[in-house]
C-alpha positions as YAML, in Angstrom:
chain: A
units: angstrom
residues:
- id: 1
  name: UNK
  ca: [0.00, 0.00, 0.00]
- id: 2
  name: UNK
  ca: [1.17, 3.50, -0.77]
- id: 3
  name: UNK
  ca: [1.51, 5.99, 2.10]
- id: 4
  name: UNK
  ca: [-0.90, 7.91, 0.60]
- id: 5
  name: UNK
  ca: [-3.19, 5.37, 1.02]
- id: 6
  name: UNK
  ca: [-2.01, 4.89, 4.26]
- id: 7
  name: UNK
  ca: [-2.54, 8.43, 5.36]
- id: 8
  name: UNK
  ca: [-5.64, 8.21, 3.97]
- id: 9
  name: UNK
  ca: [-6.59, 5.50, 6.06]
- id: 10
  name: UNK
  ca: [-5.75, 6.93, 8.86]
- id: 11
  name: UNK
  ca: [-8.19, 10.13, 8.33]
- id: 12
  name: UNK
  ca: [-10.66, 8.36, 6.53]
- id: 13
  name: UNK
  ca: [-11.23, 5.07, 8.59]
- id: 14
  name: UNK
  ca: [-9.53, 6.19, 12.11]
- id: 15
  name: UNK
  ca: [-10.68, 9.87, 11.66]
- id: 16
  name: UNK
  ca: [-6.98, 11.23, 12.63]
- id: 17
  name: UNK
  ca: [-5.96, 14.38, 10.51]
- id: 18
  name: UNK
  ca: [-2.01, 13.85, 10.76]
- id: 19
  name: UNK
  ca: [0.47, 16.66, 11.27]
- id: 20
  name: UNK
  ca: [3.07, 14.77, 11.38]
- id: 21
  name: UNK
  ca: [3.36, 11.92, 8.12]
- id: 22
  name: UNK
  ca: [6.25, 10.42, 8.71]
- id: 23
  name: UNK
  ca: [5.45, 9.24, 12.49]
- id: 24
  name: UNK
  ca: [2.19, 7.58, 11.80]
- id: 25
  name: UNK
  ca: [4.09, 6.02, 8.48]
- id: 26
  name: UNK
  ca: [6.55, 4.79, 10.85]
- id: 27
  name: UNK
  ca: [3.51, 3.07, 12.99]
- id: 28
  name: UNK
  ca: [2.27, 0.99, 10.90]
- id: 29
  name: UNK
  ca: [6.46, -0.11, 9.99]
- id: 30
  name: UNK
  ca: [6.76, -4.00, 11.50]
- id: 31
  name: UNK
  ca: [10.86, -4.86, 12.30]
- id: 32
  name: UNK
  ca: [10.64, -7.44, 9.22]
- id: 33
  name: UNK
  ca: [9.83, -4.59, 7.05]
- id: 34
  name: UNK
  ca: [12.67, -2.36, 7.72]
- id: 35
  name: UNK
  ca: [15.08, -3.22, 10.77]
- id: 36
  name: UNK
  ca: [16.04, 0.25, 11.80]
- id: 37
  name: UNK
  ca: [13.26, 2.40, 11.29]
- id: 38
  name: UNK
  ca: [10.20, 0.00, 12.75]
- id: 39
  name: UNK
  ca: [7.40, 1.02, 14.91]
- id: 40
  name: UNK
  ca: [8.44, -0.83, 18.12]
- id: 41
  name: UNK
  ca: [9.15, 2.46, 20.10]
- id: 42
  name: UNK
  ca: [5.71, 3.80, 18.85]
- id: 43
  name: UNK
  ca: [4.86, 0.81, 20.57]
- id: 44
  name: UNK
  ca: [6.30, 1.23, 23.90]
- id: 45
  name: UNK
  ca: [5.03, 4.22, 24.59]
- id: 46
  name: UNK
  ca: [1.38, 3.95, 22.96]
- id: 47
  name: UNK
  ca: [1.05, 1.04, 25.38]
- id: 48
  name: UNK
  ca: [2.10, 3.61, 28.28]
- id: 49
  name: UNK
  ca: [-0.42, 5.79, 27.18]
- id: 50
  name: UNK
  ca: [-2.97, 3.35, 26.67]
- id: 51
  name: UNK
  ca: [-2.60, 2.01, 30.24]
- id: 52
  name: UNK
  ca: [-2.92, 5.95, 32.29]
- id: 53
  name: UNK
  ca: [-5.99, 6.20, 30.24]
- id: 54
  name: UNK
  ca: [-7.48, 3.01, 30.99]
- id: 55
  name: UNK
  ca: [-6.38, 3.53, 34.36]
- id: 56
  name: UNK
  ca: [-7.59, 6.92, 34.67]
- id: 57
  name: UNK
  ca: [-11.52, 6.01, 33.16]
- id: 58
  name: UNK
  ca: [-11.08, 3.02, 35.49]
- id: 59
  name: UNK
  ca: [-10.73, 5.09, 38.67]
- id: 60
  name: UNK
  ca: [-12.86, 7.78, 37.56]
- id: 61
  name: UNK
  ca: [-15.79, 5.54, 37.08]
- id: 62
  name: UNK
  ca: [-15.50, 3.32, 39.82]
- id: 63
  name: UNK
  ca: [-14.86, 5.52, 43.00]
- id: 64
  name: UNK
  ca: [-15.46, 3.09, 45.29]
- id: 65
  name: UNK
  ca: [-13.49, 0.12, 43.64]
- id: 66
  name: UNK
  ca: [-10.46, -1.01, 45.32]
- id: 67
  name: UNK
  ca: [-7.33, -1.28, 43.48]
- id: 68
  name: UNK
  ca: [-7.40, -5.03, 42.91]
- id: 69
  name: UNK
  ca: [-10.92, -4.41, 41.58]
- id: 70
  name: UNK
  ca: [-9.12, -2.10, 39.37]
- id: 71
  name: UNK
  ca: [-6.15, -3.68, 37.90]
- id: 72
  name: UNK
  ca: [-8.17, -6.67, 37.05]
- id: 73
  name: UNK
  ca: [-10.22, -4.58, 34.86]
- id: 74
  name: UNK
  ca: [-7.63, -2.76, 33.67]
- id: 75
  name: UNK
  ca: [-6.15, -6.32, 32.78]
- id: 76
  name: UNK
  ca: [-8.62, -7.15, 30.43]
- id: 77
  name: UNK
  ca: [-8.87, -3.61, 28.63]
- id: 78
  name: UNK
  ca: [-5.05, -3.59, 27.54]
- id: 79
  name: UNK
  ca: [-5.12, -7.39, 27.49]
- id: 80
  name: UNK
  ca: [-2.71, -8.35, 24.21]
- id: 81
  name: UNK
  ca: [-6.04, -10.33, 23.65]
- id: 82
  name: UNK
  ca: [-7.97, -7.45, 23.98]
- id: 83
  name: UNK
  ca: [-5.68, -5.27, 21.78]
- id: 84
  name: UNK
  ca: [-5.81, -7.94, 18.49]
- id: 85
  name: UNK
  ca: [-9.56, -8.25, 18.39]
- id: 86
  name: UNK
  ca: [-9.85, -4.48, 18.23]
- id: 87
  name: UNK
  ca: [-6.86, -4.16, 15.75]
- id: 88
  name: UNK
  ca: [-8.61, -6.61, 13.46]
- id: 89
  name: UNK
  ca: [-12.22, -4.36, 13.69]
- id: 90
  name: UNK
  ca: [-10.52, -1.53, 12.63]
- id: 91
  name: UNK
  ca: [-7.04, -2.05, 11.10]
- id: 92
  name: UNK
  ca: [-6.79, -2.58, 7.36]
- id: 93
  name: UNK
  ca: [-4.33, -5.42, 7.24]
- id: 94
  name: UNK
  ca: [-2.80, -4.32, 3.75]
- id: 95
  name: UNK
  ca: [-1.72, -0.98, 5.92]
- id: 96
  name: UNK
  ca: [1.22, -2.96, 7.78]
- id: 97
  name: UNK
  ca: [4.18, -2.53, 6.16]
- id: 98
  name: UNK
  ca: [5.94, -6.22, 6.92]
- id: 99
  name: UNK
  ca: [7.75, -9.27, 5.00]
- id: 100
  name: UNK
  ca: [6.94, -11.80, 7.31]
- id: 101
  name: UNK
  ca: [5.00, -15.03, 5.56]
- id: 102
  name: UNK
  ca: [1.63, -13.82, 7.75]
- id: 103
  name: UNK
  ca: [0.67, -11.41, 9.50]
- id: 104
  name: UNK
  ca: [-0.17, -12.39, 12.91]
- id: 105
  name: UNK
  ca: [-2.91, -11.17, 15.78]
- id: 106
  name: UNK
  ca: [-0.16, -10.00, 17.38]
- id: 107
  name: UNK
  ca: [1.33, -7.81, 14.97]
- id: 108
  name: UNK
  ca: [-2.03, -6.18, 14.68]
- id: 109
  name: UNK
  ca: [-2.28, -5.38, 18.63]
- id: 110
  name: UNK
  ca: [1.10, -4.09, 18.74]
- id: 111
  name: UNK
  ca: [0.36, -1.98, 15.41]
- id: 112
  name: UNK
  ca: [-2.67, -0.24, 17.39]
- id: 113
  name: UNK
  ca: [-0.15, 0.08, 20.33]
- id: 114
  name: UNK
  ca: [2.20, 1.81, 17.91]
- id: 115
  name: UNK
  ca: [-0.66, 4.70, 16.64]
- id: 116
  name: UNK
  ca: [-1.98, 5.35, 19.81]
- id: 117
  name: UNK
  ca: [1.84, 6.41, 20.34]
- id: 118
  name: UNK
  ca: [1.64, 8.19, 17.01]
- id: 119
  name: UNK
  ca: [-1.10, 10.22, 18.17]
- id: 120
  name: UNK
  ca: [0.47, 11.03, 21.12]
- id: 121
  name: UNK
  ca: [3.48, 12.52, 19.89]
- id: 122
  name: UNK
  ca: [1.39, 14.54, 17.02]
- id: 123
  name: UNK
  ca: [-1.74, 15.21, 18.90]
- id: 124
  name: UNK
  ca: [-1.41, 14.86, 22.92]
- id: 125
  name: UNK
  ca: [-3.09, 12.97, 25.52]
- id: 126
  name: UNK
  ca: [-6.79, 14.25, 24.75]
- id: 127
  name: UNK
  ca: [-6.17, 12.80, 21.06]
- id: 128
  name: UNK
  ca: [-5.01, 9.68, 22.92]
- id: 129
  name: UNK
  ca: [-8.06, 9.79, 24.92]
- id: 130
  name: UNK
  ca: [-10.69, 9.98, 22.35]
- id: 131
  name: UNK
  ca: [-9.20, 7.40, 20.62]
- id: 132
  name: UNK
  ca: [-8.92, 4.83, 23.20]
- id: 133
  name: UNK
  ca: [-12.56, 5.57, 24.46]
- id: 134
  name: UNK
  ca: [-13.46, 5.39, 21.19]
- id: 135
  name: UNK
  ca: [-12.02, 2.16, 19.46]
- id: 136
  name: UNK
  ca: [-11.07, 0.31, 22.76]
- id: 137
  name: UNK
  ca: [-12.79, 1.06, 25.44]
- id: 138
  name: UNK
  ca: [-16.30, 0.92, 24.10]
- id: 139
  name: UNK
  ca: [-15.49, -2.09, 22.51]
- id: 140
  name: UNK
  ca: [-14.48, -4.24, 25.28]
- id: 141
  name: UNK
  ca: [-17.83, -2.54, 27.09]
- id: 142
  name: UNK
  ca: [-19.90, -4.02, 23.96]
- id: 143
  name: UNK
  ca: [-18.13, -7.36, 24.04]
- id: 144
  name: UNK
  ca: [-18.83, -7.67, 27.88]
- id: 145
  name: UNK
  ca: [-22.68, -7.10, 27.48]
- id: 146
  name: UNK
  ca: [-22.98, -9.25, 23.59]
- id: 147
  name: UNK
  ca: [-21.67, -12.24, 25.99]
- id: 148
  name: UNK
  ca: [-23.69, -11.54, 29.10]
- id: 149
  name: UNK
  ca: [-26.59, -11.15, 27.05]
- id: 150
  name: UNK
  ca: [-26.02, -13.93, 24.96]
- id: 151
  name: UNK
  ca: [-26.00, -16.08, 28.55]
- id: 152
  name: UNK
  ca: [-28.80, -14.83, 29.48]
- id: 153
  name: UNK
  ca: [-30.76, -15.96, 26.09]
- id: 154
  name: UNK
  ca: [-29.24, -18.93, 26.06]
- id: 155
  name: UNK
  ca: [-30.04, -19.89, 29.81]
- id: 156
  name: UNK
  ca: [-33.62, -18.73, 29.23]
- id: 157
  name: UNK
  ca: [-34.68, -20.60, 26.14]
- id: 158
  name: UNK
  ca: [-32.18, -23.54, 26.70]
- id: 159
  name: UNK
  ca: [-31.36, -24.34, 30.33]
- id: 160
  name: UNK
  ca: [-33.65, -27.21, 30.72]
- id: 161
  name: UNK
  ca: [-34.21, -26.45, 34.19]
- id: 162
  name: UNK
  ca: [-35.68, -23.44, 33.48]
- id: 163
  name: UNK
  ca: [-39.20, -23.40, 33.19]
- id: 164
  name: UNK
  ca: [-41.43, -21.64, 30.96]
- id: 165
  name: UNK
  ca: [-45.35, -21.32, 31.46]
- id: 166
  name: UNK
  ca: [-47.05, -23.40, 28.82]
- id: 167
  name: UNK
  ca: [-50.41, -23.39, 28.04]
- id: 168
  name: UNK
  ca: [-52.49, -26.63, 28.14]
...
């Protein structure tokens, strides 16, 4: 893919008007693609930033939660699990610059890692914010209720020890 087209996804399907080209570019750069100039510090610190803002919705929204209550969450927000199925909703896979035989899960999640370091460096923290409520966040919120819902359908209409009025 060009990096035209990849700045172009970025504003078009992420909605992120770059400053700065050559660091979101760089993001979406895997080690196998080019050794020296790879997105693994974009990395580092996007999953810095992604864990004080996870940490900081966390607290704000659960005042009364104790910290173990807290980091457990937090566990499954930033979870590298977590971070792939939310890279493969919204990453285009042909944006990864790479020459490995496959791309991996992995490689998406630490992709996502990379931007949300790209934004921080070109657009701060409230960038970084909006993002990560955004794309990862509110997903692992709709996630949580699909499969609590889904249990609760599926105990309904097939626990057989559940009964349901019948009419004669």
């Amino acid at each position: 893919m060009s990096d035209k087209k990849i700045i172009d996804f970025y504003r078009e399907e992420l909605g992120i008007k770059t400053n700065e080209k050559e660091i979101y570019l760089k993001a979406v750069t895997h080690k196998s693609y080019n050794h020296s100039s790879n997105n693994e510090r974009l990395e580092f610190l996007g999953d810095a930033v992604l864990d004080l803002i996870v940490s900081k919705q966390l607290f704000v929204k659960n005042k009364d939660a104790n910290e173990g209550f807290l980091s457990i969450e937090k566990s499954k927000y930033v979870s590298r699990e977590n971070l792939n199925k939310v890279a493969e909703r919204i990453l285009n896979k042909n944006v990864i610059k790479h020459k490995s035989n496959y791309l991996s899960e992995n490689m998406l999640g630490n992709t996502l890692e990379s931007i949300i370091g790209a934004i921080y460096i070109d657009k701060g923290m409230l960038a970084c914010e909006k993002f990560i409520l955004k794309h990862i966040l509110q997903f692992k919120t709709e996630r949580v209720l699909s499969k609590n819902l889904f249990k609760i359908i599926n105990k309904f209409f097939y626990d057989k020890k559940t009964k349901v009025n019948r009419r004669p």
